[in-house]
Coordinates of C-alpha atoms in Angstrom, one line a residue:
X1 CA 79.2 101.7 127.8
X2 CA 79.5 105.6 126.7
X3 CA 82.1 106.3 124.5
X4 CA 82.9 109.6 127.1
X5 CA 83.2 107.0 130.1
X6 CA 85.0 104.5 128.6
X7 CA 87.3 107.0 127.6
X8 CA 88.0 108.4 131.1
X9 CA 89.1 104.6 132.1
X10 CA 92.5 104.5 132.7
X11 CA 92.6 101.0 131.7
X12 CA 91.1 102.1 128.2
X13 CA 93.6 105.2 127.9
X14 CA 96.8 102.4 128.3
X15 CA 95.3 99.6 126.3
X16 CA 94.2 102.4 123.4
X17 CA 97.3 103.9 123.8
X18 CA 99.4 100.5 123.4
X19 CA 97.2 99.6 120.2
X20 CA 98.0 102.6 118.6
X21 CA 101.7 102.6 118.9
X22 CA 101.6 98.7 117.8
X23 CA 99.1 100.0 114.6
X24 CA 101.7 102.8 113.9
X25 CA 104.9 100.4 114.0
X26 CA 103.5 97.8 112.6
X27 CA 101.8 99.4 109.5
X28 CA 105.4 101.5 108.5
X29 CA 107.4 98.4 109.1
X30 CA 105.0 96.4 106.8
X31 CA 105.1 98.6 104.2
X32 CA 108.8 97.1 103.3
X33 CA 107.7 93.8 103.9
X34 CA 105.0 94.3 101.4
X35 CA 107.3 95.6 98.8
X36 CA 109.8 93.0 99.4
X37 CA 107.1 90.5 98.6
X38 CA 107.5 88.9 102.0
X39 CA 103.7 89.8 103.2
X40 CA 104.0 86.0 104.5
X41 CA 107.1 86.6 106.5
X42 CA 104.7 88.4 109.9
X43 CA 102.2 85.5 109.9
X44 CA 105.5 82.8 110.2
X45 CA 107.2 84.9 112.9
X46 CA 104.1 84.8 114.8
X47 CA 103.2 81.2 114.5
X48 CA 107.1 80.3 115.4
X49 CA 106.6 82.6 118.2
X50 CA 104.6 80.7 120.1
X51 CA 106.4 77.9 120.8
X52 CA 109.3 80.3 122.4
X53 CA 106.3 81.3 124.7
X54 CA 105.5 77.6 125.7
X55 CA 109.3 77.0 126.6
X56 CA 110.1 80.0 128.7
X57 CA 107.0 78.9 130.3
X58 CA 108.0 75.3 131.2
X59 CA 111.4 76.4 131.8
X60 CA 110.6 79.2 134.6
X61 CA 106.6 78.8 135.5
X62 CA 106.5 81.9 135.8
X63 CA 103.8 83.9 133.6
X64 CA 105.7 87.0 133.3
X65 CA 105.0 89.0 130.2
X66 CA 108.9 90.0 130.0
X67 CA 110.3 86.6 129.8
X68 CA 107.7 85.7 127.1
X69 CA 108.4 88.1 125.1
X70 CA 112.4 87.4 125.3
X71 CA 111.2 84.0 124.3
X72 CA 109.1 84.6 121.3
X73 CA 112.0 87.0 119.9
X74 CA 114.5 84.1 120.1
X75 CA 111.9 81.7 118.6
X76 CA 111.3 84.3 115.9
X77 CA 115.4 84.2 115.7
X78 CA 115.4 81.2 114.6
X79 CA 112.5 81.0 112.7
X80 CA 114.2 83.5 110.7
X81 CA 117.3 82.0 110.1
X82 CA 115.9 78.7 109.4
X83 CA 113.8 80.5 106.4
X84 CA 116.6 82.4 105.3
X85 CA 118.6 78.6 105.3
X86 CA 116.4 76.6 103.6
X87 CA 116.0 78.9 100.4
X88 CA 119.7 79.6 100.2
X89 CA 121.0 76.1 100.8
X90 CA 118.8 74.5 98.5
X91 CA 116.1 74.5 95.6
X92 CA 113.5 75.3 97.7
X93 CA 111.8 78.7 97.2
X94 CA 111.4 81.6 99.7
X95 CA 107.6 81.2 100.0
X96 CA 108.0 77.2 100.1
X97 CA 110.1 77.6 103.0
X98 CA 108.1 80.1 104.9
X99 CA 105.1 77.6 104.8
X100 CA 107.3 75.4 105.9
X101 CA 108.3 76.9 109.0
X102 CA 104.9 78.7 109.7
X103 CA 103.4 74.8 109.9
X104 CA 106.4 73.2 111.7
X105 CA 106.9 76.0 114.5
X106 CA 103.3 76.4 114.7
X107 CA 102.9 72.7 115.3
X108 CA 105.4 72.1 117.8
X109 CA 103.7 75.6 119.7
X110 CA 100.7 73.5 119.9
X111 CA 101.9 70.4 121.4
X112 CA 103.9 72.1 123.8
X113 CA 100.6 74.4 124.7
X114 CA 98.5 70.8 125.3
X115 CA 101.2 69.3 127.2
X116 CA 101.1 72.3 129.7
X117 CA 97.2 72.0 130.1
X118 CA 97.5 68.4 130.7
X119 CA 100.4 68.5 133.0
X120 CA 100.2 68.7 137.0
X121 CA 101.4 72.2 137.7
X122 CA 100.6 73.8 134.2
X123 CA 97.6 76.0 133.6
X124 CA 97.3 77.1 130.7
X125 CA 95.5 80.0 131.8
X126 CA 97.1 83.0 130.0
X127 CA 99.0 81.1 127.6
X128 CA 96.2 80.9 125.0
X129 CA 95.7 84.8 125.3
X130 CA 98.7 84.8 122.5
X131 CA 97.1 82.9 120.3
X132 CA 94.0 85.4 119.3
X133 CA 95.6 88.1 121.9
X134 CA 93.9 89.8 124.8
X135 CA 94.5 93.7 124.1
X136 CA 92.3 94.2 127.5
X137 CA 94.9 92.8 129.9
X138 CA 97.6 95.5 128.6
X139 CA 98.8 97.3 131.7
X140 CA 101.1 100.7 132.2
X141 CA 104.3 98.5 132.3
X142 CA 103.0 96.4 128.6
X143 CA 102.3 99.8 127.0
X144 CA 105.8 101.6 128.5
X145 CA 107.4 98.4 126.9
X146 CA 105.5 98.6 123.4
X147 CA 106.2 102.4 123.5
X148 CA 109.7 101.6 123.7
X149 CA 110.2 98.9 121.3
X150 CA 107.9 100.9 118.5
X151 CA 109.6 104.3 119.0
X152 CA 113.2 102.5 118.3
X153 CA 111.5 100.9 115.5
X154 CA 110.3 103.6 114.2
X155 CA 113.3 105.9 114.9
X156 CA 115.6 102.8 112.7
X157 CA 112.6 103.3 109.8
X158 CA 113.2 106.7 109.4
X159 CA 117.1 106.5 110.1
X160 CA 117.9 104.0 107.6
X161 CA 115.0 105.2 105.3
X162 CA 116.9 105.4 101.8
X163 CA 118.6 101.9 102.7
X164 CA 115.8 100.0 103.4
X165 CA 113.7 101.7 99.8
X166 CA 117.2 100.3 97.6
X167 CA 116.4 96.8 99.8
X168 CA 113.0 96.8 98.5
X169 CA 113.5 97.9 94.8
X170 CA 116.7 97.6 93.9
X171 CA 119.4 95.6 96.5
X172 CA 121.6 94.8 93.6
X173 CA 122.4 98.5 93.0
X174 CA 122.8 99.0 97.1
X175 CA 125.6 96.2 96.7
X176 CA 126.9 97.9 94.0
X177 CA 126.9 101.2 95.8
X178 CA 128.8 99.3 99.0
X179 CA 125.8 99.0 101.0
X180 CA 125.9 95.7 103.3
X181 CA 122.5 94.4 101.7
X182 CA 122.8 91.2 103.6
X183 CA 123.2 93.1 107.3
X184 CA 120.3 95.3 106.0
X185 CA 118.1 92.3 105.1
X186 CA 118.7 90.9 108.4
X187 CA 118.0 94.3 110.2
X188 CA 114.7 94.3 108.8
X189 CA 113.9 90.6 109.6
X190 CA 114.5 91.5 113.0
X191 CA 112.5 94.7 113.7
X192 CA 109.8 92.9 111.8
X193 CA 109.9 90.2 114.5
X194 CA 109.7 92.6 117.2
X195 CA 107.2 94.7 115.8
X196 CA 105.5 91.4 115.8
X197 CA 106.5 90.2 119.2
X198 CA 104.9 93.3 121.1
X199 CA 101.9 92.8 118.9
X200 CA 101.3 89.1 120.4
X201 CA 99.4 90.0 123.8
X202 CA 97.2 92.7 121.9
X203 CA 96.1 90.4 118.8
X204 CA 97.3 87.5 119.2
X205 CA 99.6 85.0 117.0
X206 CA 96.8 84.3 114.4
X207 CA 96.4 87.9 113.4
X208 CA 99.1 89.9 114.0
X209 CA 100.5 89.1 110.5
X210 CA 97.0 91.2 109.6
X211 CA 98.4 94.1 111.3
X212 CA 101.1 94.3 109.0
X213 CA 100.6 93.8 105.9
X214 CA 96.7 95.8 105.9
X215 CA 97.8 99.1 106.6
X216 CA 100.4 99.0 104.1
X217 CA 98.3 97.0 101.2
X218 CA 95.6 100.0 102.2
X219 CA 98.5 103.1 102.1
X220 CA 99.1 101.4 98.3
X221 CA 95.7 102.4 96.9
X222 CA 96.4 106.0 97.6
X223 CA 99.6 107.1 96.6
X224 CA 102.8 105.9 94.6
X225 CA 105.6 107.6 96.5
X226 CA 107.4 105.4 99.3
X227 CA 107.8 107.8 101.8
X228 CA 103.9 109.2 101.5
X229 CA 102.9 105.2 101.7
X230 CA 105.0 104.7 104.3
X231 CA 103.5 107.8 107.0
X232 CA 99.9 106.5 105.4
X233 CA 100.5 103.2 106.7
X234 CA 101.5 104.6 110.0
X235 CA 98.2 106.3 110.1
X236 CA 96.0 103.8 108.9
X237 CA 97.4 101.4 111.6
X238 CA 97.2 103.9 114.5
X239 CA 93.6 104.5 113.3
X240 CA 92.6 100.7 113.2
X241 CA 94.0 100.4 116.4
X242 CA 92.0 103.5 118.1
X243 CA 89.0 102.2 115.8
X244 CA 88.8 98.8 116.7
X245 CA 89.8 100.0 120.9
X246 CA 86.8 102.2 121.0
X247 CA 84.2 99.8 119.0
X248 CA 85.1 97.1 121.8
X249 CA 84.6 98.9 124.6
X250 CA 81.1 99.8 123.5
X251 CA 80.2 95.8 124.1
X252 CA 81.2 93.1 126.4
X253 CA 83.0 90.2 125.6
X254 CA 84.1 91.8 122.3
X255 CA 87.7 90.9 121.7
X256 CA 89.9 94.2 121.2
X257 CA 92.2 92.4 118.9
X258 CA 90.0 90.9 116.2
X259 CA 88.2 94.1 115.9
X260 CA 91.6 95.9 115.6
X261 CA 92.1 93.8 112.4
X262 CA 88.6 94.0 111.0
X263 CA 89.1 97.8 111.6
X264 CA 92.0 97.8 109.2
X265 CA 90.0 95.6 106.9
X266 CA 87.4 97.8 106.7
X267 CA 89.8 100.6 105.9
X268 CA 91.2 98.3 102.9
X269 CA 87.7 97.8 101.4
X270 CA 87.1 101.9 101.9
X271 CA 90.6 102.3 99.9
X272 CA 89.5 99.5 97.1
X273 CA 86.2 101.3 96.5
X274 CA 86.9 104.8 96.3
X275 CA 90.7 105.8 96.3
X276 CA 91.2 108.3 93.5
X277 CA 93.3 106.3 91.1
X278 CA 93.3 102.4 91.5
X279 CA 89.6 102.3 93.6
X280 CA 86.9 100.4 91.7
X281 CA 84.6 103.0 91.4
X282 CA 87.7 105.2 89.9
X283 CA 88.4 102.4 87.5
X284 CA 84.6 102.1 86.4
X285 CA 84.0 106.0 86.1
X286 CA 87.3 106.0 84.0
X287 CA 86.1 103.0 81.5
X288 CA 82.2 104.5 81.3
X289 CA 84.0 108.0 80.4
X290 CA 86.4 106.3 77.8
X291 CA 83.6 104.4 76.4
X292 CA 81.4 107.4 76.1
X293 CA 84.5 109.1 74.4
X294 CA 85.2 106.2 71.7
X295 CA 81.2 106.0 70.8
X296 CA 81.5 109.8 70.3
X297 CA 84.5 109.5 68.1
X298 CA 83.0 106.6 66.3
X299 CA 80.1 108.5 65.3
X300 CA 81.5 111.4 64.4
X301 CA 83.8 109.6 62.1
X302 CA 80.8 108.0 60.7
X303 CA 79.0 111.1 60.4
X304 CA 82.4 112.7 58.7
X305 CA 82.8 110.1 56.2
X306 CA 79.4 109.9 55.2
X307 CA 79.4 114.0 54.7
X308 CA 82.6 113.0 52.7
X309 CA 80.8 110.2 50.1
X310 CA 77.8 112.8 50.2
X311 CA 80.1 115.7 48.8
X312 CA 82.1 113.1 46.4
X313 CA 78.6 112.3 44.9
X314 CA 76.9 115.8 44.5
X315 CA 76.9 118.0 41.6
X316 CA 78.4 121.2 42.2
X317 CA 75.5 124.1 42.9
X318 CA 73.7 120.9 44.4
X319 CA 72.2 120.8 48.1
X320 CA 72.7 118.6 50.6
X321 CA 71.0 118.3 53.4
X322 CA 72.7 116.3 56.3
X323 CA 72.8 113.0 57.2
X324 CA 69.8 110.9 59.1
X325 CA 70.3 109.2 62.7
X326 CA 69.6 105.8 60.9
X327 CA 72.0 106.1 58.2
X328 CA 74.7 107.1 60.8
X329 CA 74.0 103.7 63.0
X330 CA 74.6 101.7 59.8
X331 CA 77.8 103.6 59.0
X332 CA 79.2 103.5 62.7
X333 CA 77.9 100.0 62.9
X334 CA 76.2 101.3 66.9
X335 CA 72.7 100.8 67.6
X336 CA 70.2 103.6 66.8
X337 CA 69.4 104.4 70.6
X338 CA 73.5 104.9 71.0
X339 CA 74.2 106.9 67.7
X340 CA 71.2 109.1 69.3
X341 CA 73.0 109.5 72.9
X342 CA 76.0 110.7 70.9
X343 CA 74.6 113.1 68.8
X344 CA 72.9 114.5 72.0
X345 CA 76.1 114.7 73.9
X346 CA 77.5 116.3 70.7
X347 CA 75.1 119.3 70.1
X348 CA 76.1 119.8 74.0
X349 CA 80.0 120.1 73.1
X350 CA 78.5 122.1 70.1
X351 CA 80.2 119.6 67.9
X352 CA 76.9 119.4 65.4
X353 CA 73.6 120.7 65.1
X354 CA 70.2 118.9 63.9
X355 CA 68.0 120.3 60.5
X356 CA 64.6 120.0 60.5
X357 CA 63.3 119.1 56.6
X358 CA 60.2 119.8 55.1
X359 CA 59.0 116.2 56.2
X360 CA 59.9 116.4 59.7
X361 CA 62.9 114.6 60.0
X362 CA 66.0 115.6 61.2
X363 CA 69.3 115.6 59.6
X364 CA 73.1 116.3 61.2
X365 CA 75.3 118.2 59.9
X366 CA 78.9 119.6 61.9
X367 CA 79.0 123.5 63.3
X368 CA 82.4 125.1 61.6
X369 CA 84.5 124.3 65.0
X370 CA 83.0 120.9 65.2
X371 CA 84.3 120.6 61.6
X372 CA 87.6 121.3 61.9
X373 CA 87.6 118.7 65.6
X374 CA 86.5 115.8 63.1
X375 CA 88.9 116.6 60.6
X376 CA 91.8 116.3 63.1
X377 CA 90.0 113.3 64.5
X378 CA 89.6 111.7 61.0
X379 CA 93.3 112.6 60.0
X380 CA 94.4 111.3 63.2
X381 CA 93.1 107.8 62.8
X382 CA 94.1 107.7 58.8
X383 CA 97.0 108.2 59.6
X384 CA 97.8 105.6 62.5
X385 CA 96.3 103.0 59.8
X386 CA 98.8 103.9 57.4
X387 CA 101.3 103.5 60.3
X388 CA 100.1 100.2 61.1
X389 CA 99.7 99.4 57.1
X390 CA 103.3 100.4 56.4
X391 CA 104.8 99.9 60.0
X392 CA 108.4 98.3 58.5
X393 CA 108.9 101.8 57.1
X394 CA 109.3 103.3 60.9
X395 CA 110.9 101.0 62.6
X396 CA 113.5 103.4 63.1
X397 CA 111.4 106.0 65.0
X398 CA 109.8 105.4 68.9
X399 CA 106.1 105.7 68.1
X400 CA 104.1 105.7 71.2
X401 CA 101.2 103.5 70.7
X402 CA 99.5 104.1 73.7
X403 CA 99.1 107.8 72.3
X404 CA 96.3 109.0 70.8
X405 CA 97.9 111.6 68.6
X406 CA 100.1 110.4 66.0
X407 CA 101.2 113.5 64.3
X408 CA 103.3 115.2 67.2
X409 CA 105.3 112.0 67.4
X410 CA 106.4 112.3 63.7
X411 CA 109.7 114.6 61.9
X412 CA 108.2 117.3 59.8
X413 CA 109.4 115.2 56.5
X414 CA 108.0 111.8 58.2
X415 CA 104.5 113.3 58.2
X416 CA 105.0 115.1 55.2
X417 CA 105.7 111.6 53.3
X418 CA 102.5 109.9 55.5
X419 CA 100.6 112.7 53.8
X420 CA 101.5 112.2 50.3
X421 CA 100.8 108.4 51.0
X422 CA 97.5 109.3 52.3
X423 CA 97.0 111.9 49.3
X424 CA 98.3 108.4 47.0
X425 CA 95.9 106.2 48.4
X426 CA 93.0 108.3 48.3
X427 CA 92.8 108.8 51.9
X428 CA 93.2 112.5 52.5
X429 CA 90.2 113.8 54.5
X430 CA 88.1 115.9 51.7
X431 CA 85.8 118.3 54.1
X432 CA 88.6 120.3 55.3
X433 CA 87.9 123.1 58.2
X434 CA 88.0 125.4 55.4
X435 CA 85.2 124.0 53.8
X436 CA 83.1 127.4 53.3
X437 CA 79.8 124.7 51.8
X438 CA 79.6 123.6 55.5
X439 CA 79.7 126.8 56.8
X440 CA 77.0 127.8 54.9
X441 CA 75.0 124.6 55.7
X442 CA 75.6 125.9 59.4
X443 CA 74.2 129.6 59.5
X444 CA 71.5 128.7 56.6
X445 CA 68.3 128.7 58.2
X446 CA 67.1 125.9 55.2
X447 CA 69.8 124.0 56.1
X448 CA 70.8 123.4 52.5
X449 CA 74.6 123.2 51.6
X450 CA 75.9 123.9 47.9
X451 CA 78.6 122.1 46.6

């Protein structure tokens, strides 16, 4: 079907419509659920939801989308409270006692749905649309009711905003601050279970859970601030829901639900592949870079101290001419082919510059500002070793390890005394950025350096 026509059906307008409010509620209110570590909590109020739907059913006959409703919300009641029972009142855990309940409601729902097939006046015709949903079926009087329920939900959210982030990070300090963190906890139980409740006839018991937790889990890669997560989610799940709408339309007997959710899977493999800070491909650029930068450094300090034992053994008025590429890969302990990549990227950052000699090899030597970057570099890292050789000395002062630069962390006497050690030990960097030699090595066209 075109995408054009199919959008001019008014059945498609009120089921799109309904899937997008549901995506919306659903993906805000599961961002606290998520953070509360209770991502299990939609999947059991779903599962004990449908035995409430079984009961109306046998109760009335009737196959009136109202009364199942009111019937999953007072199933999802009690599922609730007998969660919220069995971990208080004894030794079993929260998560132990959702499985619980997600299995046992679940079970009993699935009796009760095979008793009404097998029975005289049953059908179970319509029934079974809640457990893998039926978003098609969604009439003007399902959406009105949806719009309802998710614009109060949605109008709590953002009411009771700043209470329901200290329930999710902090509900000690709410108690402490006189907030009822108990009523608050309970609040939030129960707009999950309606948020999940309106979501039955559209995607169905088995995965409306999916429909809370992945917009929120896919808001998470993008941002750390709760109330940015929180309208993220929002979007994501309004767009999974118009997504996953318009993709089954364009094919028959594809179920609108199940797309729904693979819609908002998709949208959580986009956000684990390239979001800006936690995606994988983020993550891989930042450790090739960071490699790449400690190869650098490595043989730069390799080519430093190998400058240094080259000036400690000349003769004053002697030459030197630079160091070789092979004798830098035995000093850095890299392989020849890496030391190479290096030096390349280094004559880019105009950190060094090659010599031709009279044999035609080449020899490396540092450019005046690439001499005064390795000194830092060099002084740097001698000094963290003598931190780490003499850390009992400064166990007094916060040292950042995760730093890189030791020196701004340090009094003007502590680094003073870390340079006399260093001076003491024989340590001190000898090819200052002062050094005139190297200068001259750099702007000699022999490439000859006196000492």
């Amino acid at each position: 079907m075109n995408l054009l026509l199919a959008l001019q059906d008014p059945n498609t307008q009120w089921v799109l419509m309904g899937c997008i409010l549901l995506g919306t509620s659903s993906g805000i209110l599961g961002c606290f659920a998520f953070l509360r570590g209770r991502s299990l909590v939609g999947d059991a109020l779903a599962h004990a939801a449908l035995p409430g739907v079984c009961m109306i059913f046998l109760l009335t006959g009737s196959k009136s989308i109202g009364l199942f409703l009111i019937g999953a919300g007072v199933a999802g009641l009690l599922a609730s409270y007998s969660i919220t029972a069995i971990s208080r009142y004894s030794r079993i855990k929260e998560d132990t006692s959702l499985a619980i309940v997600l299995s046992v409601f679940f079970g009993i729902g699935i009796v009760l749905l095979t008793f009404i097939q097998h029975s005289a006046s049953g059908n179970q015709s319509g029934l079974d649309k809640f457990l893998f949903g039926q978003a098609a079926s969604l009439v003007k009087s399902d959406v009105v009711t949806i719009m309802i329920v998710a614009s109060v939900l949605i109008g709590l959210t953002a009411i009771l905003f700043k209470e329901f982030t200290l329930l999710s990070f902090d509900p000690g300090f709410g108690r402490g601050l006189g907030y009822p963190m108990g009523l608050l906890d309970g609040l939030l139980m129960l707009m999950l279970l309606m948020s999940v409740v309106i979501g039955l006839q559209a995607v169905g018991v088995v995965l409306v859970a999916a429909m809370l937790i992945a917009p929120a889990v896919t808001a998470r890669y993008w941002t750390d601030k709760l109330s940015r997560m929180v309208v993220l989610s929002g979007v994501f799940g309004a767009l999974s829901g118009v997504l996953g709408t318009l993709i089954s339309t364009q094919q028959e007997n594809l179920p609108t639900g199940p797309t729904i959710v693979l819609s908002a899977t998709c949208f959580f493999v986009l956000s684990i592949l390239f979001s800006p800070r936690r995606g994988v491909l983020a993550r891989l650029f930042r450790f090739f870079k960071l490699r790449r930068k400690v190869l650098i450094e490595d043989v730069q300090q390799a080519l430093y101290e190998c400058l240094e034992e080259q000036a400690g053994s000349s003769r004053p008025g002697g030459v030197y001419l630079g160091i070789g590429s092979a004798e830098l890969a035995l000093k850095s302990g890299k392989s020849l082919s890496q030391v190479k990549s290096a030096l390349a990227e280094m004559v880019r950052q105009k950190i060094v510059a090659e010599r031709a000699k009279a044999d035609g090899s080449s020899t490396w030597t540092f450019t005046p500002d690439g001499l005064k970057n390795s000194y830092l570099l060099v002084l740097n890292q001698r000094l963290w070793d003598l931190y780490h050789m003499n850390q009992n000395e400064y166990h007094h002062v916060h040292i950042d390890q995760s730093q890189e630069e030791l020196a701004p962390q340090l009094t003007e006497e502590m680094l003073e005394k870390m340079l006399a050690q260093l001076e003491a030990y024989d340590l001190t960097p000898k090819l200052t950025e002062g050094t005139q030699a190297i200068s001259r090595l750099y702007a000699s066209e022999q490439g000859g350096l006196s000492l």
